[in-house]
PDB file of C-alpha atoms in Angstrom:
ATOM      1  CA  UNK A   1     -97.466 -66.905  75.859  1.00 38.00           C
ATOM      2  CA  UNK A   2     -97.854 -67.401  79.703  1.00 44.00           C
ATOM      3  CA  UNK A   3    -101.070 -65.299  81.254  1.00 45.00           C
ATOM      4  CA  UNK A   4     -99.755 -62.060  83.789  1.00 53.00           C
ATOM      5  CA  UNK A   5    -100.343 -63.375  87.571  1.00 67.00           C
ATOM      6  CA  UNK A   6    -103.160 -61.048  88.212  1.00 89.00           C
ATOM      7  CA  UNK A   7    -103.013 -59.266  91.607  1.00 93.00           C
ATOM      8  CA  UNK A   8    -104.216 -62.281  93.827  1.00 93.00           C
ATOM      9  CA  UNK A   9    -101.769 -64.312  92.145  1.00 93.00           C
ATOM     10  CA  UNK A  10     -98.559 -62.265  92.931  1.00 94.00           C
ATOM     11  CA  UNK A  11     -99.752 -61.099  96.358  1.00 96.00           C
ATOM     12  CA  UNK A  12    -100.175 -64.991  97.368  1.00 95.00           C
ATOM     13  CA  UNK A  13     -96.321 -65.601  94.931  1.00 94.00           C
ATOM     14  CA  UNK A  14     -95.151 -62.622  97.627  1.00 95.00           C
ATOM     15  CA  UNK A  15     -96.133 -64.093 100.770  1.00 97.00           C
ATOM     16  CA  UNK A  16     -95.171 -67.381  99.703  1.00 96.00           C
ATOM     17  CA  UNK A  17     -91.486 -66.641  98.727  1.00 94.00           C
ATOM     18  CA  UNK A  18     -90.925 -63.756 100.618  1.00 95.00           C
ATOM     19  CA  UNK A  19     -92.929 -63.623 103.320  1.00 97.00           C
ATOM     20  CA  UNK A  20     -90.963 -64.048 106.401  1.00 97.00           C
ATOM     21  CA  UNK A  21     -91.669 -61.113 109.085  1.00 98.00           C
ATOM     22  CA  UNK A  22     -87.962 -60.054 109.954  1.00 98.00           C
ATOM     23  CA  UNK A  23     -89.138 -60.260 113.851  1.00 98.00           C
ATOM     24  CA  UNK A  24     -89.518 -64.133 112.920  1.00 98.00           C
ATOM     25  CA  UNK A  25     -86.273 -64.821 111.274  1.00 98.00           C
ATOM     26  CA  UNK A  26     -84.611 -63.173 114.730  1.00 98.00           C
ATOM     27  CA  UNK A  27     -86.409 -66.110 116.725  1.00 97.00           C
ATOM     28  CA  UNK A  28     -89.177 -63.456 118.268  1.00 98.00           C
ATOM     29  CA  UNK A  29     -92.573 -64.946 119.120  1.00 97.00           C
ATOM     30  CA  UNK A  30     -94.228 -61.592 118.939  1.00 98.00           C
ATOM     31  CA  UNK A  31     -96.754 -60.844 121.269  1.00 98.00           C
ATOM     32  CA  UNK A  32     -98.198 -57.707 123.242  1.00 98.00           C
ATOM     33  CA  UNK A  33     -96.017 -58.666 126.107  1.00 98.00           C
ATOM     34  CA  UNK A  34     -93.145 -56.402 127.600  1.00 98.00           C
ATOM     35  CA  UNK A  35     -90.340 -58.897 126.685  1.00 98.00           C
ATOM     36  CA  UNK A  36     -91.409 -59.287 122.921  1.00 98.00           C
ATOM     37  CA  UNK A  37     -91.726 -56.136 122.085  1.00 98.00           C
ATOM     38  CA  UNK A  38     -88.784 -54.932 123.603  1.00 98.00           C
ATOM     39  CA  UNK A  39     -86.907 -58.280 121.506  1.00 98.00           C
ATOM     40  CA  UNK A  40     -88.819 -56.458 118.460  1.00 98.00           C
ATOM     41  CA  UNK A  41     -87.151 -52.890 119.681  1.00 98.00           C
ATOM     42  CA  UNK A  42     -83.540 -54.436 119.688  1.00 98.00           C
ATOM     43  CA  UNK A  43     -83.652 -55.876 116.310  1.00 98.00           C
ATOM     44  CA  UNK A  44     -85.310 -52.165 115.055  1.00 98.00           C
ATOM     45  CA  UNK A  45     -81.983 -50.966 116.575  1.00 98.00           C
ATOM     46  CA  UNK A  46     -79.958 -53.490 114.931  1.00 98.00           C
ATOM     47  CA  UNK A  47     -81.997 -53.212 111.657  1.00 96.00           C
ATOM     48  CA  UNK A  48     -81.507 -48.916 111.767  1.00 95.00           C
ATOM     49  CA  UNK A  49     -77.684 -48.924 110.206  1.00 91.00           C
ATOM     50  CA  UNK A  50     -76.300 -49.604 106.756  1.00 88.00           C
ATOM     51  CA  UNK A  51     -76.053 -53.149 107.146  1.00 92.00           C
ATOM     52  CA  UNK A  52     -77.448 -56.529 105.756  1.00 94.00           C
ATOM     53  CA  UNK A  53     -80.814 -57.653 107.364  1.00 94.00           C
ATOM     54  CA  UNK A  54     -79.842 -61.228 107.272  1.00 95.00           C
ATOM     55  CA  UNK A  55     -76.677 -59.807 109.307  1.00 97.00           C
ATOM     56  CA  UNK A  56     -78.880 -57.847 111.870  1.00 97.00           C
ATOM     57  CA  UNK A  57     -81.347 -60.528 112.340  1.00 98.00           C
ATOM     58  CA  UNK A  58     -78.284 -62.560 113.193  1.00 98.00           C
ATOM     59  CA  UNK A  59     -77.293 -60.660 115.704  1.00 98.00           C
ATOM     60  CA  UNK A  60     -80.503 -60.312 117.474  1.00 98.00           C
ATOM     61  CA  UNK A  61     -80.368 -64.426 117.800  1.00 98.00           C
ATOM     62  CA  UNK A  62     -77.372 -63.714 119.462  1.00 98.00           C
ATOM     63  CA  UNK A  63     -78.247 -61.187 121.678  1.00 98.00           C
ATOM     64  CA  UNK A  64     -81.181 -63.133 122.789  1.00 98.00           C
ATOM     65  CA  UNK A  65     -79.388 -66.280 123.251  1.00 98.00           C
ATOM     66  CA  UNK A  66     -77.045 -64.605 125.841  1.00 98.00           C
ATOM     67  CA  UNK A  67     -80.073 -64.036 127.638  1.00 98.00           C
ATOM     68  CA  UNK A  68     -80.326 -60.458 126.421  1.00 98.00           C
ATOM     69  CA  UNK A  69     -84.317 -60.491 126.110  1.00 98.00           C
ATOM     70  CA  UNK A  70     -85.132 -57.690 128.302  1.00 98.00           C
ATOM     71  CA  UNK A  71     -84.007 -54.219 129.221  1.00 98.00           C
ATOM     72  CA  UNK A  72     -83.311 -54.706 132.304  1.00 98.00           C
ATOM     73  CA  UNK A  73     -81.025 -57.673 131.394  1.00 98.00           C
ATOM     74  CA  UNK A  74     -79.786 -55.433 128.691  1.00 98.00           C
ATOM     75  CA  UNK A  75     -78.327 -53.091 131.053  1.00 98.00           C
ATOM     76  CA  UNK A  76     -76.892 -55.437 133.576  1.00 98.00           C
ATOM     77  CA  UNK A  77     -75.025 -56.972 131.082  1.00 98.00           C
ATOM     78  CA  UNK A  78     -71.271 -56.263 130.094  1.00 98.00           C
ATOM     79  CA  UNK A  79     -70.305 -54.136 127.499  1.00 98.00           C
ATOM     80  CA  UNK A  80     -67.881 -56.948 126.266  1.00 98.00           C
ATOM     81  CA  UNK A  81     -70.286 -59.409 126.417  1.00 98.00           C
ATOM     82  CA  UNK A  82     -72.810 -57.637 124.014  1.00 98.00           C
ATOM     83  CA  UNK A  83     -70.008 -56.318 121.706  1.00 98.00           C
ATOM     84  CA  UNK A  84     -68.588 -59.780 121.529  1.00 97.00           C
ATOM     85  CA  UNK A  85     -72.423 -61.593 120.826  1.00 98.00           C
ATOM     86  CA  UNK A  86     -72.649 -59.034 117.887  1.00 98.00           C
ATOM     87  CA  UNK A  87     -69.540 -59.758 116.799  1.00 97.00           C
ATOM     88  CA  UNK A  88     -70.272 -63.671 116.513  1.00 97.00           C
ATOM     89  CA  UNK A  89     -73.263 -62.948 114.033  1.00 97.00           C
ATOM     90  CA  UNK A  90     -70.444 -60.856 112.057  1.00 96.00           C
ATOM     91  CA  UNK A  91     -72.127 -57.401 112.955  1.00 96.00           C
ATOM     92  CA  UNK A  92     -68.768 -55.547 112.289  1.00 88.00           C
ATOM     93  CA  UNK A  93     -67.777 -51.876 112.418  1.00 88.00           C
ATOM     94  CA  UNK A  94     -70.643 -50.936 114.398  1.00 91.00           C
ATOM     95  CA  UNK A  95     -70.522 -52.977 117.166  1.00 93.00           C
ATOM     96  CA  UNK A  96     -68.651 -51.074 119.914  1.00 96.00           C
ATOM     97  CA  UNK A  97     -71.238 -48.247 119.074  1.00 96.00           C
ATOM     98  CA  UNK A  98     -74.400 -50.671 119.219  1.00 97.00           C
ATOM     99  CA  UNK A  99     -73.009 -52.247 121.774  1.00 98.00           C
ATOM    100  CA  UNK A 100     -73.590 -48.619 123.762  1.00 98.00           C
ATOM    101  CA  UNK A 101     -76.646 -47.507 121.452  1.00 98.00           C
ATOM    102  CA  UNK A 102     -77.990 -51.067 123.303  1.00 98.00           C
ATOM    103  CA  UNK A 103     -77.437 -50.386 126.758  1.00 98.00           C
ATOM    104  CA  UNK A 104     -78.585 -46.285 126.497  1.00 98.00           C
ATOM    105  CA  UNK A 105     -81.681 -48.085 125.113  1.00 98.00           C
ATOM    106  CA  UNK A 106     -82.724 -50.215 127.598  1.00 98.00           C
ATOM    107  CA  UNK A 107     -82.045 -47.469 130.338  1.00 98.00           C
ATOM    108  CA  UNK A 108     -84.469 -45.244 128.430  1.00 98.00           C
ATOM    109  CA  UNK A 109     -87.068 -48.476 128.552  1.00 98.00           C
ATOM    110  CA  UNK A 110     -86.843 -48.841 132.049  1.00 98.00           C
ATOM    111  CA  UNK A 111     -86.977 -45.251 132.998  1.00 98.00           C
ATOM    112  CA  UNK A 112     -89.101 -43.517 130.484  1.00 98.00           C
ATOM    113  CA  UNK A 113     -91.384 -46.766 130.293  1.00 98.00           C
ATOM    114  CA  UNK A 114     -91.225 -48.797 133.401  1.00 98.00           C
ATOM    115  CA  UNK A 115     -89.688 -51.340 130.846  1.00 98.00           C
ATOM    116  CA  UNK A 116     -92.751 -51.913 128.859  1.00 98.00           C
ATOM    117  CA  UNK A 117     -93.343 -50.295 125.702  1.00 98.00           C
ATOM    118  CA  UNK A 118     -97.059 -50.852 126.122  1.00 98.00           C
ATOM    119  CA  UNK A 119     -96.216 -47.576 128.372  1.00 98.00           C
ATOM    120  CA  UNK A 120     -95.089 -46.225 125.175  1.00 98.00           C
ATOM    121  CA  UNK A 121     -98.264 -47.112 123.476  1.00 98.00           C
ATOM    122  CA  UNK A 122    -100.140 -45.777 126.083  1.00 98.00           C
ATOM    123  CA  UNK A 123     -98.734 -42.553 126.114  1.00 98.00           C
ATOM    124  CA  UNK A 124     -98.739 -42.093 122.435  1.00 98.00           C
ATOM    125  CA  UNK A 125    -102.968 -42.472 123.521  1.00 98.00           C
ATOM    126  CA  UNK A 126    -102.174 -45.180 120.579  1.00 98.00           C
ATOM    127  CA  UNK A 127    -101.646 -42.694 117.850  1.00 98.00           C
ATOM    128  CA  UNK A 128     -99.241 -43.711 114.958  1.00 98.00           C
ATOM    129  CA  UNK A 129     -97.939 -40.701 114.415  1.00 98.00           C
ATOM    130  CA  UNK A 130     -96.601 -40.486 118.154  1.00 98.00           C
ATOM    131  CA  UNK A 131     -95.908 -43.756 118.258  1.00 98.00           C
ATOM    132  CA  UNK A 132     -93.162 -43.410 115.733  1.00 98.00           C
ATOM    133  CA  UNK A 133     -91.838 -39.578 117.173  1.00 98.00           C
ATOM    134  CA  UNK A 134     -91.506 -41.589 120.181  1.00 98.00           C
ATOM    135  CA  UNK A 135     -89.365 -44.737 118.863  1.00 98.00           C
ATOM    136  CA  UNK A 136     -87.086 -42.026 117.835  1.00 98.00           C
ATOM    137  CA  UNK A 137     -86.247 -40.927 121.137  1.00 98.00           C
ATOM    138  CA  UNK A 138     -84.292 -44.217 121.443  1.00 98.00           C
ATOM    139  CA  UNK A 139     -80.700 -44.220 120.197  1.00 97.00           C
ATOM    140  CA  UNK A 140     -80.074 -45.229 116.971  1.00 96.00           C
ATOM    141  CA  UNK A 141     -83.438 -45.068 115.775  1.00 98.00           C
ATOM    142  CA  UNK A 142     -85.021 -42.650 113.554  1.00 97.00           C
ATOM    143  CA  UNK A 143     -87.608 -42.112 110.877  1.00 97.00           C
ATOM    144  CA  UNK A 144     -86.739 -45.738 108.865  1.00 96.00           C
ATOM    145  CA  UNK A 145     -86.194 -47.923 112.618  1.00 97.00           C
ATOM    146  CA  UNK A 146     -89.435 -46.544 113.427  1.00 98.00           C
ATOM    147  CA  UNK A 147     -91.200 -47.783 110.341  1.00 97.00           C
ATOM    148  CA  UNK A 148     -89.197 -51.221 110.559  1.00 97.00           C
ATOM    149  CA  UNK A 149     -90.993 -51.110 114.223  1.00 98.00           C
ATOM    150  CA  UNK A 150     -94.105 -50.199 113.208  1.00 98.00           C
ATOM    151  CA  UNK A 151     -94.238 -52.641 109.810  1.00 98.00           C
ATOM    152  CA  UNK A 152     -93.755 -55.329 112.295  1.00 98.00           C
ATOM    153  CA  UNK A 153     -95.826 -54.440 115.684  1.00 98.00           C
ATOM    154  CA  UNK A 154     -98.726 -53.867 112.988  1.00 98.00           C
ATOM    155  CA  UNK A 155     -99.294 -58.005 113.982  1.00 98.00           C
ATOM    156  CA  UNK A 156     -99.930 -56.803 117.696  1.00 98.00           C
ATOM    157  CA  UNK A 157    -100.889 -52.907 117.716  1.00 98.00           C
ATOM    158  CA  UNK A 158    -104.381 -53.048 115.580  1.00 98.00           C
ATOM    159  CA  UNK A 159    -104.066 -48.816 115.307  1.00 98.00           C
ATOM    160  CA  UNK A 160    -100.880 -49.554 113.532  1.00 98.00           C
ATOM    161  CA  UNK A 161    -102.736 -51.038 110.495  1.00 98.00           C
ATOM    162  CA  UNK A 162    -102.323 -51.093 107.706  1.00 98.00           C
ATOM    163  CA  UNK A 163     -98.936 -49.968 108.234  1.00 98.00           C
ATOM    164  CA  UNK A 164     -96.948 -49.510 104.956  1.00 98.00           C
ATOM    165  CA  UNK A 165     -94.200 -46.762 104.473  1.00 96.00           C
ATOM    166  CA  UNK A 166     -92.813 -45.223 101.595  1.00 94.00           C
ATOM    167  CA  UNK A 167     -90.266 -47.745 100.616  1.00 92.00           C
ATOM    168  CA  UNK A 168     -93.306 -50.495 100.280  1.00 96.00           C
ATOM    169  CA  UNK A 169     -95.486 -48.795  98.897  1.00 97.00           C
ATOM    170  CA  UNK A 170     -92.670 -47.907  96.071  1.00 95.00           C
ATOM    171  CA  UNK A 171     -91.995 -51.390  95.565  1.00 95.00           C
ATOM    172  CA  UNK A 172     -96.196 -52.426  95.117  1.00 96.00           C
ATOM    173  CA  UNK A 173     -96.430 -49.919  92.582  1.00 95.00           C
ATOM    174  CA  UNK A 174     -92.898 -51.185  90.480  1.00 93.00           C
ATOM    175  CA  UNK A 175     -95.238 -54.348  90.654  1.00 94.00           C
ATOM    176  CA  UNK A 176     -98.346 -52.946  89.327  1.00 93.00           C
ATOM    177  CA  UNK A 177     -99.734 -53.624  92.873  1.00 96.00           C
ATOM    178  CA  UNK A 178    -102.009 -51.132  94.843  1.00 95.00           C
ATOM    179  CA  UNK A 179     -99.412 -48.425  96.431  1.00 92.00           C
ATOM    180  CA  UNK A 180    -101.020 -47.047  99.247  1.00 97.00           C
ATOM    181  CA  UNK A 181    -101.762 -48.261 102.719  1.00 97.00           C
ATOM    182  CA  UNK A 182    -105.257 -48.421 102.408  1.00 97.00           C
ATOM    183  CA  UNK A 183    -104.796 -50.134  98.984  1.00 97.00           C
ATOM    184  CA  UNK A 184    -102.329 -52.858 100.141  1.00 98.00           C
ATOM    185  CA  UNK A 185    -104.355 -53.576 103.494  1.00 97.00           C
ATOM    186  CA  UNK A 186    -107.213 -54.487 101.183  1.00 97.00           C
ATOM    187  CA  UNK A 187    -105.239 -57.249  99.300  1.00 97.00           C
ATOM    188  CA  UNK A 188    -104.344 -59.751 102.649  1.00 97.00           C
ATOM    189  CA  UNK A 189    -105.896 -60.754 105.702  1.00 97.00           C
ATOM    190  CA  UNK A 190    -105.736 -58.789 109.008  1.00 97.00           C
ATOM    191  CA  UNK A 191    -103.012 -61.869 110.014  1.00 97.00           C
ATOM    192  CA  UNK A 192    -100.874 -61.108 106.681  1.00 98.00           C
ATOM    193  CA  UNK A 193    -100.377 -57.551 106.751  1.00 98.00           C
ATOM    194  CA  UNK A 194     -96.851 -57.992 108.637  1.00 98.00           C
ATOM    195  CA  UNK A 195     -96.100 -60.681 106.388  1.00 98.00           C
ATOM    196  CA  UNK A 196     -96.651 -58.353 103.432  1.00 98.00           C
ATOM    197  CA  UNK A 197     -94.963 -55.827 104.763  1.00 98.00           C
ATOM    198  CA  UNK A 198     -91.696 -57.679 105.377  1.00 97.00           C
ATOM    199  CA  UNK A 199     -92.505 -59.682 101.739  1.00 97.00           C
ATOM    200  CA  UNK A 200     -91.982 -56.139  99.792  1.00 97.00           C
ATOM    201  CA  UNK A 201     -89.031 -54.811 101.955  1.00 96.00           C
ATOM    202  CA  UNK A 202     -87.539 -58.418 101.140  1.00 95.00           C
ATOM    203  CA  UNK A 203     -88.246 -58.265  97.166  1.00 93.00           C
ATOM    204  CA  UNK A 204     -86.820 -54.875  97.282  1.00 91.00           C
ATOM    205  CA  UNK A 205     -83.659 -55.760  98.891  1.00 88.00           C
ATOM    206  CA  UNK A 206     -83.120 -58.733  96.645  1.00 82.00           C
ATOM    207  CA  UNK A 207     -81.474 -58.883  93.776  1.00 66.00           C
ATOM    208  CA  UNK A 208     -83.688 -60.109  91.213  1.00 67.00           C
ATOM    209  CA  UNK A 209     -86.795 -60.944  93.150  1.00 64.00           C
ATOM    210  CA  UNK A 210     -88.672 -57.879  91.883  1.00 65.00           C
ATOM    211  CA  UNK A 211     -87.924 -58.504  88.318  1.00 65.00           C
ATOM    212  CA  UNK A 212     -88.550 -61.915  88.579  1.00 67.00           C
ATOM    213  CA  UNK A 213     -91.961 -60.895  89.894  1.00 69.00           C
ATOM    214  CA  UNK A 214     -92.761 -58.661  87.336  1.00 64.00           C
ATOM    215  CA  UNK A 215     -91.362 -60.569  84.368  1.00 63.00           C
ATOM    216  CA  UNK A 216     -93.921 -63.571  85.703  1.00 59.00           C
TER     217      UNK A 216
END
């Protein structure tokens, strides 16, 4: 009979098959840097609908690669021209109103935060808590964009950590895994805890990655 991976062993199988932050797979080099986060900020908008990550990721490539990397880009840009790069990654029925939810975005960036969410930061005096009521004064994000945010700007925004929400904390404990914050920030690095993050939203999206995980 094969041993149970103890808990080293399937937090190092997690980051090793599934630990991709989503912020990488859209091509972002995240930094503390206005354009970055604000990259970051567009594929939390993209990510905030019913729709497939690998589909929303795909999108924000897109975007980006039509120059789209800023706000203020964002909002000189043509409504045809952003509904048309969403529609290339195949981001369908939603992206007329993206398209929009995009542009009201960026405005709000540049007005509300001199088009640098470090402003945001700032004026949340770096609290989590008001970090995320703040994400969710930009369209199309609420409670669930703000945690995508925050799950990924943990790499860059040290107050953030260890930032796990509900959802990945639910999928550590289906894995016999420690299932709180504090818990889960004790099993990685500092440099992992994004990576964990986005490894335990991926196994609970996937199909069978979860009970392949616990069946090891």
């Amino acid at each position: 009979m094969t041993r149970p991976m103890d808990t080293k062993e399937l937090t190092s199988r997690l980051l090793r098959e599934h630990g991709r932050t989503y912020a990488d797979e859209a091509g972002i080099t995240l930094r503390d840097k206005p354009a970055p986060l604000y990259q970051l900020l567009v594929l939390t908008v993209l990510c905030s609908i019913r729709i497939k990550a690998d589909i929303a990721t795909a999108a924000a490539r897109e975007l980006f690669g039509a120059g789209l990397r800023t706000p203020r880009a964002m909002v000189d840009s043509r409504w045809q021209d952003r509904v048309d790069a969403l529609g290339r990654a195949h981001y369908v029925r939603y992206d007329e109103s993206t398209a929009t939810a995009l542009a009201e975005g960026a405005e709000l960036v540049l007005d509300r935060w001199k088009g640098d969410l470090r402003n945001l930061r700032e004026e949340a005096d770096r609290e989590p808590s008001v970090v995320r009521d703040l994400l969710q004064e930009v369209p199309r994000i609420g409670p669930v964009g703000a945690d995508i945010f925050c799950r990924e700007a943990q790499e860059v925004w040290p107050e953030l950590r260890p930032f796990f929400d509900d959802r990945t904390c639910e999928t550590a404990a289906s894995l016999g895994l420690p299932h709180t914050p504090r818990g889960l920030g004790r099993l990685v690095e500092t440099k992992d805890l994004a990576r964990l993050a986005a490894a335990l939203v991926r196994a609970r999206l996937s199909k069978d990655a979860v009970s392949e995980l616990r069946a090891a």
